[in-house]
């Protein structure tokens, strides 16, 4: 037990050091530009300016409803949640999992070693595998009544904008990372490979939620986009699709392959949310504790 307390303490202090180094650029273990903290700010400012200059829904306020709440969510879910609990918790779980493997004489679960592949091919494989896992996980958040209660936080957005991308319940981080861990571990990926993939998916996620519109042409069958994602957030779902539509995070191709794509028209002015959204908690603390109380 003492071993795990040491892991928790080191995880807290290690992540706090990491976060401070990101903010102040005080690191020498990677290029200066591979900085998650400032990359988040730059990507967000880019889409913020785009929304202001070329808004899709021109009647929507520049500082839309819940903008500042969503801005806080961006930093909470991208950084603070890891500092508060997730990094320490995940370190404990990974070490416990490795000990479990050790009981059977296994040192890892790597099934396909791709470390010798060209870097671009490694990153492409990481991106495709991870996005496919996330697509199924996202469907699970809609199909499971228990998980849907957590996912409601993200769907409580009533006016769409880029910052809504990272408004989600902290339990979603736990679910997604749990579902991703073993498949990604089986192909031998380390965190050092992650920056480019993470920034690309962050930018696409911001774009999907932004108050902008771009005609993609045939690329719409490959990449998720604001027009498609608006229908995912629709208050009123189409008949026979009570669990939702358009589950893609970065890629739209999975929805077209598995028959969950739905774009009847532009969706520019559709009502967003879900039945009962007006009674859903409006504050940060009300939302992050939502989903734990069993319905009587």
PDB file of N, CA and C in Angstrom, residues 9 12 20-21 26 33 64 78 102 112 118 122 127 155 173 178 190 192-193 198-199 233 247 258 260-261 289 296:
ATOM      1  N   UNK A   9       1.974  10.383  -4.669  1.00  0.00           N
ATOM      2  CA  UNK A   9       2.683  11.618  -4.333  1.00  0.00           C
ATOM      3  C   UNK A   9       3.600  12.057  -5.466  1.00  0.00           C
ATOM      4  N   UNK A  12       1.508  13.510  -8.346  1.00  0.00           N
ATOM      5  CA  UNK A  12       1.069  14.885  -8.095  1.00  0.00           C
ATOM      6  C   UNK A  12       2.210  15.871  -8.314  1.00  0.00           C
ATOM      7  N   UNK A  20       3.883  23.554 -14.673  1.00  0.00           N
ATOM      8  CA  UNK A  20       4.618  24.811 -14.523  1.00  0.00           C
ATOM      9  C   UNK A  20       5.665  24.972 -15.631  1.00  0.00           C
ATOM     10  N   UNK A  21       6.318  23.880 -15.991  1.00  0.00           N
ATOM     11  CA  UNK A  21       7.298  23.936 -17.081  1.00  0.00           C
ATOM     12  C   UNK A  21       6.639  24.279 -18.409  1.00  0.00           C
ATOM     13  N   UNK A  26      10.062  26.086 -19.321  1.00  0.00           N
ATOM     14  CA  UNK A  26      11.269  25.647 -18.613  1.00  0.00           C
ATOM     15  C   UNK A  26      11.442  24.139 -18.740  1.00  0.00           C
ATOM     16  N   UNK A  33       8.539  24.298 -29.074  1.00  0.00           N
ATOM     17  CA  UNK A  33       7.221  24.479 -29.682  1.00  0.00           C
ATOM     18  C   UNK A  33       6.264  23.326 -29.395  1.00  0.00           C
ATOM     19  N   UNK A  64     -21.123  33.917 -26.602  1.00  0.00           N
ATOM     20  CA  UNK A  64     -22.389  33.196 -26.566  1.00  0.00           C
ATOM     21  C   UNK A  64     -22.696  32.716 -25.151  1.00  0.00           C
ATOM     22  N   UNK A  78      -8.245  19.875 -19.888  1.00  0.00           N
ATOM     23  CA  UNK A  78      -6.968  19.687 -20.581  1.00  0.00           C
ATOM     24  C   UNK A  78      -5.807  19.567 -19.599  1.00  0.00           C
ATOM     25  N   UNK A 102       2.425  -9.420 -14.291  1.00  0.00           N
ATOM     26  CA  UNK A 102       3.586 -10.116 -13.740  1.00  0.00           C
ATOM     27  C   UNK A 102       3.242 -11.434 -13.079  1.00  0.00           C
ATOM     28  N   UNK A 112       1.979  -5.929 -31.336  1.00  0.00           N
ATOM     29  CA  UNK A 112       2.600  -5.496 -32.587  1.00  0.00           C
ATOM     30  C   UNK A 112       3.574  -4.378 -32.256  1.00  0.00           C
ATOM     31  N   UNK A 118       8.617   3.963 -39.739  1.00  0.00           N
ATOM     32  CA  UNK A 118       8.831   5.404 -39.917  1.00  0.00           C
ATOM     33  C   UNK A 118       7.888   6.201 -39.020  1.00  0.00           C
ATOM     34  N   UNK A 122       3.917   5.582 -37.834  1.00  0.00           N
ATOM     35  CA  UNK A 122       3.537   5.361 -36.442  1.00  0.00           C
ATOM     36  C   UNK A 122       2.419   6.314 -36.020  1.00  0.00           C
ATOM     37  N   UNK A 127      -3.238   7.612 -34.821  1.00  0.00           N
ATOM     38  CA  UNK A 127      -4.406   8.448 -35.076  1.00  0.00           C
ATOM     39  C   UNK A 127      -5.617   7.606 -35.475  1.00  0.00           C
ATOM     40  N   UNK A 155     -23.655  17.697 -23.834  1.00  0.00           N
ATOM     41  CA  UNK A 155     -24.836  17.994 -24.648  1.00  0.00           C
ATOM     42  C   UNK A 155     -25.721  19.066 -24.029  1.00  0.00           C
ATOM     43  N   UNK A 173     -13.198  11.400 -19.338  1.00  0.00           N
ATOM     44  CA  UNK A 173     -11.755  11.173 -19.450  1.00  0.00           C
ATOM     45  C   UNK A 173     -11.405   9.782 -18.949  1.00  0.00           C
ATOM     46  N   UNK A 178      -9.581   4.582 -20.305  1.00  0.00           N
ATOM     47  CA  UNK A 178      -9.665   3.163 -19.966  1.00  0.00           C
ATOM     48  C   UNK A 178      -9.852   2.320 -21.220  1.00  0.00           C
ATOM     49  N   UNK A 190       4.130   5.264 -27.009  1.00  0.00           N
ATOM     50  CA  UNK A 190       4.509   6.045 -25.846  1.00  0.00           C
ATOM     51  C   UNK A 190       3.982   7.465 -25.986  1.00  0.00           C
ATOM     52  N   UNK A 192       5.530  10.189 -25.990  1.00  0.00           N
ATOM     53  CA  UNK A 192       6.378  11.065 -26.800  1.00  0.00           C
ATOM     54  C   UNK A 192       5.886  11.178 -28.238  1.00  0.00           C
ATOM     55  N   UNK A 193       5.115  10.223 -28.678  1.00  0.00           N
ATOM     56  CA  UNK A 193       4.633  10.221 -30.064  1.00  0.00           C
ATOM     57  C   UNK A 193       3.363  11.045 -30.243  1.00  0.00           C
ATOM     58  N   UNK A 198      -2.345  14.810 -31.059  1.00  0.00           N
ATOM     59  CA  UNK A 198      -3.195  15.500 -30.085  1.00  0.00           C
ATOM     60  C   UNK A 198      -3.586  16.887 -30.587  1.00  0.00           C
ATOM     61  N   UNK A 199      -2.641  17.626 -31.147  1.00  0.00           N
ATOM     62  CA  UNK A 199      -2.933  18.972 -31.626  1.00  0.00           C
ATOM     63  C   UNK A 199      -3.854  18.950 -32.842  1.00  0.00           C
ATOM     64  N   UNK A 233     -25.651  17.290 -31.871  1.00  0.00           N
ATOM     65  CA  UNK A 233     -26.102  18.036 -30.690  1.00  0.00           C
ATOM     66  C   UNK A 233     -27.573  18.429 -30.771  1.00  0.00           C
ATOM     67  N   UNK A 247     -21.461  10.191 -34.573  1.00  0.00           N
ATOM     68  CA  UNK A 247     -20.644  10.007 -33.372  1.00  0.00           C
ATOM     69  C   UNK A 247     -19.160  10.307 -33.580  1.00  0.00           C
ATOM     70  N   UNK A 258     -20.735   2.786 -40.778  1.00  0.00           N
ATOM     71  CA  UNK A 258     -21.606   2.037 -39.871  1.00  0.00           C
ATOM     72  C   UNK A 258     -23.047   2.558 -39.863  1.00  0.00           C
ATOM     73  N   UNK A 260     -24.470   5.584 -39.268  1.00  0.00           N
ATOM     74  CA  UNK A 260     -24.963   6.531 -38.260  1.00  0.00           C
ATOM     75  C   UNK A 260     -24.845   7.986 -38.724  1.00  0.00           C
ATOM     76  N   UNK A 261     -24.465   8.195 -39.989  1.00  0.00           N
ATOM     77  CA  UNK A 261     -24.375   9.559 -40.523  1.00  0.00           C
ATOM     78  C   UNK A 261     -25.777  10.095 -40.791  1.00  0.00           C
ATOM     79  N   UNK A 289     -20.512  17.060 -10.674  1.00  0.00           N
ATOM     80  CA  UNK A 289     -20.992  16.065  -9.721  1.00  0.00           C
ATOM     81  C   UNK A 289     -22.267  15.390 -10.211  1.00  0.00           C
ATOM     82  N   UNK A 296     -34.155   7.442  -8.027  1.00  0.00           N
ATOM     83  CA  UNK A 296     -35.018   6.647  -7.172  1.00  0.00           C
ATOM     84  C   UNK A 296     -36.270   6.234  -7.877  1.00  0.00           C
TER      85      UNK A 296
END
